[in-house]
Amino acid sequence: MTTARSVSLFAAGLLISVFSIAAQAAETTPTAQLQHWSAQAGAPGNATRGQTFFNAQHGGEWSCASCHGTPPTTQGKHANTGKVIAPLAPAFNAKAFTDSAKVDKWFKRNCNDVLSRECSAVEKADVLAYLNSLK
């Protein structure tokens, strides 16, 4: 095997590895998540409704903004534990909404904390429309 061919094979292998790691790090996008939940809701998410929902306490003690801030473009802090939370708006946090399992986990957990129930697909689509609109 020639040196040039060895270098080419090495470079090709390196590129495949880099793309594989990148694909694992971001298997979804905030836009794809919005499209997913809008399809589940049967209508596009509405940023205005999402902002209202995000800031409302829904009859309980907390709102989404209680931990994520308003607007959620800077670090937040968990209202109970004080744990620092990365900015939620995707334009301010490149990792936000890039892992479907984490999106599902945190929607389930946080909706239960704020609403004492899971959020509907409409509510998720609206909140994602709001968060994606923040620049």
Coordinates of N, CA and C in Angstrom, one line a residue:
M1 N 0.8 -1.2 0.0 CA 0.0 0.0 0.0 C 0.9 1.2 0.0
T2 N 0.6 2.2 -0.8 CA 1.4 3.4 -0.9 C 1.1 4.3 0.3
T3 N 2.0 5.2 0.5 CA 1.8 6.2 1.6 C 0.6 7.1 1.4
A4 N 0.4 7.5 0.1 CA -0.7 8.4 -0.2 C -2.0 7.7 0.0
R5 N -2.1 6.4 -0.4 CA -3.3 5.6 -0.1 C -3.6 5.4 1.4
S6 N -2.6 5.2 2.1 CA -2.7 5.0 3.6 C -3.2 6.3 4.2
V7 N -2.7 7.4 3.8 CA -3.1 8.7 4.3 C -4.6 8.9 3.9
S8 N -5.0 8.6 2.7 CA -6.4 8.8 2.3 C -7.3 7.9 3.1
L9 N -6.9 6.7 3.3 CA -7.8 5.8 4.1 C -7.9 6.3 5.6
F10 N -6.8 6.8 6.1 CA -6.8 7.3 7.5 C -7.7 8.5 7.5
A11 N -7.6 9.4 6.5 CA -8.4 10.6 6.5 C -9.9 10.3 6.4
A12 N -10.2 9.3 5.6 CA -11.6 8.8 5.4 C -12.1 8.3 6.7
G13 N -11.3 7.5 7.4 CA -11.8 6.9 8.7 C -12.0 8.0 9.7
L14 N -11.1 8.9 9.7 CA -11.2 10.1 10.7 C -12.5 10.8 10.4
L15 N -12.8 11.1 9.1 CA -14.1 11.8 8.8 C -15.3 11.1 9.3
I16 N -15.3 9.8 9.0 CA -16.4 8.9 9.4 C -16.6 9.0 10.9
S17 N -15.5 8.9 11.7 CA -15.5 9.0 13.1 C -16.1 10.3 13.6
V18 N -15.6 11.4 13.0 CA -16.1 12.8 13.4 C -17.6 12.9 13.1
F19 N -18.0 12.4 11.9 CA -19.5 12.6 11.6 C -20.3 11.7 12.5
S20 N -19.8 10.5 12.9 CA -20.5 9.6 13.8 C -20.6 10.2 15.2
I21 N -19.6 10.8 15.7 CA -19.7 11.5 17.0 C -20.6 12.7 16.9
A22 N -20.6 13.5 15.9 CA -21.5 14.6 15.7 C -22.9 14.1 15.7
A23 N -23.2 13.0 15.0 CA -24.5 12.5 14.8 C -25.0 12.0 16.2
Q24 N -24.2 11.4 17.0 CA -24.6 11.0 18.3 C -24.8 12.2 19.3
A25 N -24.1 13.2 19.1 CA -24.2 14.4 20.0 C -25.5 15.2 19.7
A26 N -26.0 15.1 18.5 CA -27.2 15.9 18.2 C -28.1 15.1 17.3
E27 N -28.8 14.2 17.8 CA -29.7 13.3 17.0 C -31.0 14.0 16.6
T28 N -31.3 15.1 17.2 CA -32.4 15.9 16.8 C -32.1 17.4 16.9
T29 N -33.0 18.2 16.5 CA -32.8 19.7 16.6 C -34.0 20.3 17.2
P30 N -33.9 21.5 17.7 CA -35.1 22.2 18.2 C -36.2 22.3 17.2
T31 N -35.8 22.6 15.9 CA -36.8 22.7 14.9 C -37.5 21.4 14.6
A32 N -36.7 20.3 14.6 CA -37.3 18.9 14.5 C -38.2 18.6 15.6
Q33 N -37.8 19.0 16.9 CA -38.7 18.8 18.0 C -40.0 19.6 17.9
L34 N -39.9 20.8 17.4 CA -41.1 21.6 17.2 C -42.0 21.0 16.1
Q35 N -41.4 20.5 15.1 CA -42.2 19.8 14.0 C -42.8 18.6 14.5
H36 N -42.1 17.8 15.3 CA -42.7 16.6 15.9 C -43.9 16.9 16.8
W37 N -43.7 17.8 17.7 CA -44.9 18.1 18.6 C -46.0 18.8 17.9
S38 N -45.7 19.6 16.9 CA -46.8 20.2 16.1 C -47.6 19.2 15.4
A39 N -46.9 18.2 14.8 CA -47.5 17.1 14.1 C -48.4 16.3 15.1
Q40 N -47.9 16.1 16.3 CA -48.7 15.3 17.3 C -49.9 16.2 17.7
A41 N -49.7 17.5 17.8 CA -50.8 18.4 18.2 C -51.8 18.6 17.1
G42 N -51.4 18.3 15.8 CA -52.3 18.6 14.7 C -52.4 20.0 14.3
A43 N -51.5 20.9 14.8 CA -51.4 22.3 14.4 C -50.0 22.8 14.8
P44 N -49.6 23.8 14.1 CA -48.3 24.4 14.5 C -48.2 25.0 15.9
G45 N -47.1 24.9 16.5 CA -46.9 25.6 17.8 C -47.1 27.1 17.7
N46 N -47.6 27.7 18.7 CA -47.9 29.1 18.7 C -47.0 29.8 19.8
A47 N -46.0 30.7 19.4 CA -45.1 31.3 20.3 C -45.7 32.1 21.4
T48 N -46.8 32.8 21.0 CA -47.5 33.7 22.0 C -48.1 32.9 23.1
R49 N -48.8 31.8 22.7 CA -49.4 30.9 23.7 C -48.3 30.3 24.5
G50 N -47.2 29.9 23.8 CA -46.1 29.3 24.5 C -45.5 30.2 25.6
Q51 N -45.4 31.4 25.3 CA -44.8 32.4 26.3 C -45.8 32.5 27.5
T52 N -47.1 32.6 27.2 CA -48.0 32.7 28.3 C -48.0 31.5 29.1
F53 N -48.0 30.3 28.5 CA -47.9 29.1 29.2 C -46.7 29.0 30.1
F54 N -45.5 29.4 29.5 CA -44.2 29.3 30.1 C -44.2 30.1 31.4
N55 N -44.8 31.3 31.4 CA -44.8 32.2 32.6 C -45.9 32.0 33.6
A56 N -46.9 31.2 33.2 CA -48.1 31.0 34.1 C -47.8 29.9 35.2
Q57 N -48.4 30.1 36.3 CA -48.2 29.1 37.4 C -49.2 28.0 37.4
H58 N -50.3 28.1 36.6 CA -51.2 27.0 36.4 C -51.8 26.5 37.7
G59 N -52.0 27.5 38.7 CA -52.7 27.1 39.9 C -51.7 26.6 41.0
G60 N -50.5 26.4 40.6 CA -49.5 25.9 41.6 C -48.6 26.9 42.0
E61 N -47.5 26.5 42.6 CA -46.5 27.4 43.2 C -45.5 27.8 42.1
W62 N -45.2 27.0 41.2 CA -44.1 27.2 40.2 C -44.7 27.4 38.8
S63 N -43.9 28.1 38.0 CA -44.1 28.2 36.5 C -42.8 27.6 35.9
C64 N -42.8 27.5 34.6 CA -41.5 27.1 33.9 C -40.4 28.1 34.2
A65 N -40.9 29.4 34.2 CA -40.0 30.5 34.4 C -39.4 30.5 35.8
S66 N -40.0 29.9 36.8 CA -39.5 29.9 38.2 C -38.1 29.3 38.2
C67 N -37.8 28.4 37.4 CA -36.4 27.8 37.3 C -35.6 28.2 36.1
H68 N -36.3 28.4 35.0 CA -35.6 28.8 33.7 C -35.4 30.2 33.5
G69 N -36.1 31.1 34.3 CA -36.0 32.5 34.1 C -36.9 33.0 33.0
T70 N -37.1 34.3 32.9 CA -37.9 34.9 31.8 C -37.2 36.2 31.3
P71 N -36.9 36.2 30.1 CA -36.9 35.1 29.1 C -35.8 34.1 29.5
P72 N -36.0 32.8 29.1 CA -35.0 31.8 29.4 C -33.8 31.8 28.5
T73 N -33.1 32.9 28.5 CA -31.9 33.1 27.6 C -30.6 33.1 28.4
T74 N -30.7 33.0 29.7 CA -29.5 33.0 30.5 C -29.6 31.8 31.5
Q75 N -28.6 31.6 32.3 CA -28.7 30.4 33.2 C -29.8 30.7 34.2
G76 N -30.5 29.6 34.5 CA -31.6 29.6 35.5 C -31.1 28.9 36.7
K77 N -32.0 28.7 37.7 CA -31.6 28.1 39.0 C -32.9 27.3 39.5
H78 N -32.7 26.0 39.8 CA -33.9 25.3 40.2 C -34.5 25.9 41.5
A79 N -35.8 26.1 41.5 CA -36.4 26.9 42.6 C -36.3 26.1 43.9
N80 N -36.2 24.8 43.9 CA -36.1 24.1 45.1 C -34.7 23.7 45.5
T81 N -33.9 23.2 44.6 CA -32.5 22.7 44.9 C -31.5 23.8 44.7
G82 N -31.7 24.8 44.0 CA -30.7 25.8 43.7 C -29.7 25.4 42.6
K83 N -29.9 24.2 42.0 CA -29.0 23.7 41.0 C -29.0 24.7 39.8
V84 N -27.8 25.0 39.3 CA -27.8 25.9 38.1 C -28.3 25.1 36.9
I85 N -29.1 25.8 36.0 CA -29.7 25.2 34.8 C -29.2 26.0 33.6
A86 N -28.7 25.3 32.6 CA -28.2 26.0 31.4 C -29.4 26.7 30.7
P87 N -29.1 27.8 30.0 CA -30.2 28.5 29.3 C -31.1 27.5 28.5
L88 N -32.4 27.7 28.5 CA -33.3 26.8 27.8 C -33.5 27.1 26.3
A89 N -33.4 28.4 26.0 CA -33.7 28.8 24.6 C -32.5 28.3 23.7
P90 N -32.8 27.6 22.6 CA -31.8 27.0 21.8 C -30.8 28.0 21.2
A91 N -31.2 29.2 21.0 CA -30.2 30.2 20.4 C -29.1 30.6 21.5
F92 N -29.4 30.2 22.7 CA -28.4 30.6 23.8 C -27.8 29.3 24.4
N93 N -28.2 28.1 23.9 CA -27.6 26.9 24.4 C -27.7 25.9 23.3
A94 N -26.5 25.6 22.7 CA -26.5 24.8 21.5 C -26.9 23.3 21.8
K95 N -26.9 22.9 23.0 CA -27.3 21.5 23.4 C -28.8 21.4 23.6
A96 N -29.5 22.5 23.8 CA -30.9 22.4 24.1 C -31.7 21.7 23.0
F97 N -32.5 20.8 23.4 CA -33.4 20.1 22.5 C -32.7 19.3 21.3
T98 N -31.5 18.7 21.6 CA -30.8 18.0 20.6 C -30.7 16.5 21.0
D99 N -31.4 16.1 22.0 CA -31.5 14.7 22.4 C -32.9 14.3 22.7
S100 N -33.5 13.5 21.9 CA -35.0 13.2 22.1 C -35.3 12.6 23.4
A101 N -34.4 11.7 23.9 CA -34.7 11.1 25.2 C -34.7 12.1 26.3
K102 N -33.7 13.1 26.2 CA -33.7 14.1 27.3 C -34.9 15.0 27.1
V103 N -35.3 15.4 25.9 CA -36.5 16.2 25.7 C -37.7 15.6 26.4
D104 N -37.9 14.3 26.1 CA -39.0 13.6 26.7 C -38.9 13.5 28.2
K105 N -37.7 13.2 28.7 CA -37.5 13.1 30.2 C -37.9 14.4 30.8
W106 N -37.3 15.5 30.3 CA -37.5 16.8 31.0 C -38.9 17.4 30.8
F107 N -39.5 17.2 29.7 CA -40.9 17.6 29.5 C -41.8 16.8 30.6
K108 N -41.5 15.5 30.7 CA -42.4 14.8 31.6 C -42.1 15.2 33.1
R109 N -40.9 15.4 33.4 CA -40.6 15.7 34.8 C -41.0 17.2 35.1
N110 N -40.7 18.1 34.3 CA -41.0 19.5 34.5 C -42.5 19.8 34.4
C111 N -43.2 19.2 33.5 CA -44.7 19.4 33.4 C -45.3 18.8 34.7
N112 N -44.8 17.7 35.2 CA -45.4 17.2 36.4 C -45.1 18.1 37.6
D113 N -43.9 18.7 37.6 CA -43.6 19.7 38.7 C -44.5 20.9 38.7
V114 N -44.8 21.4 37.5 CA -45.5 22.7 37.3 C -47.0 22.4 37.2
L115 N -47.4 21.4 36.5 CA -48.9 21.2 36.3 C -49.5 20.0 37.1
S116 N -48.6 19.2 37.7 CA -49.1 18.0 38.3 C -49.7 17.0 37.3
R117 N -49.2 17.1 36.1 CA -49.7 16.2 35.0 C -48.7 16.4 33.9
E118 N -48.7 15.5 32.9 CA -47.9 15.6 31.7 C -48.5 16.7 30.8
C119 N -47.6 17.4 30.1 CA -48.1 18.4 29.1 C -48.7 17.7 27.9
S120 N -49.6 18.4 27.3 CA -50.2 17.9 26.1 C -49.3 18.2 24.9
A121 N -49.5 17.6 23.8 CA -48.7 17.9 22.6 C -48.9 19.3 22.2
V122 N -50.0 19.9 22.3 CA -50.3 21.3 22.0 C -49.4 22.2 22.9
E123 N -49.4 21.9 24.2 CA -48.6 22.7 25.1 C -47.1 22.6 24.8
K124 N -46.6 21.4 24.5 CA -45.2 21.2 24.2 C -44.9 22.0 22.9
A125 N -45.7 21.9 21.9 CA -45.5 22.6 20.6 C -45.4 24.1 20.8
D126 N -46.4 24.6 21.6 CA -46.4 26.1 21.9 C -45.1 26.5 22.6
V127 N -44.7 25.8 23.6 CA -43.5 26.2 24.4 C -42.3 26.1 23.5
L128 N -42.2 25.1 22.7 CA -41.1 25.0 21.7 C -41.1 26.1 20.7
A129 N -42.3 26.5 20.3 CA -42.4 27.7 19.3 C -41.9 28.9 20.0
Y130 N -42.2 29.1 21.3 CA -41.8 30.3 22.1 C -40.2 30.2 22.2
L131 N -39.7 29.1 22.7 CA -38.3 29.0 22.9 C -37.5 29.2 21.7
N132 N -38.0 28.6 20.6 CA -37.3 28.7 19.3 C -37.3 30.1 18.7
S133 N -38.3 30.9 19.2 CA -38.4 32.3 18.7 C -37.5 33.3 19.4
L134 N -36.9 32.9 20.5 CA -36.0 33.8 21.3 C -34.6 33.8 20.6
K135 N -34.2 35.0 20.2 CA -32.9 35.2 19.6 C -32.1 36.2 20.3

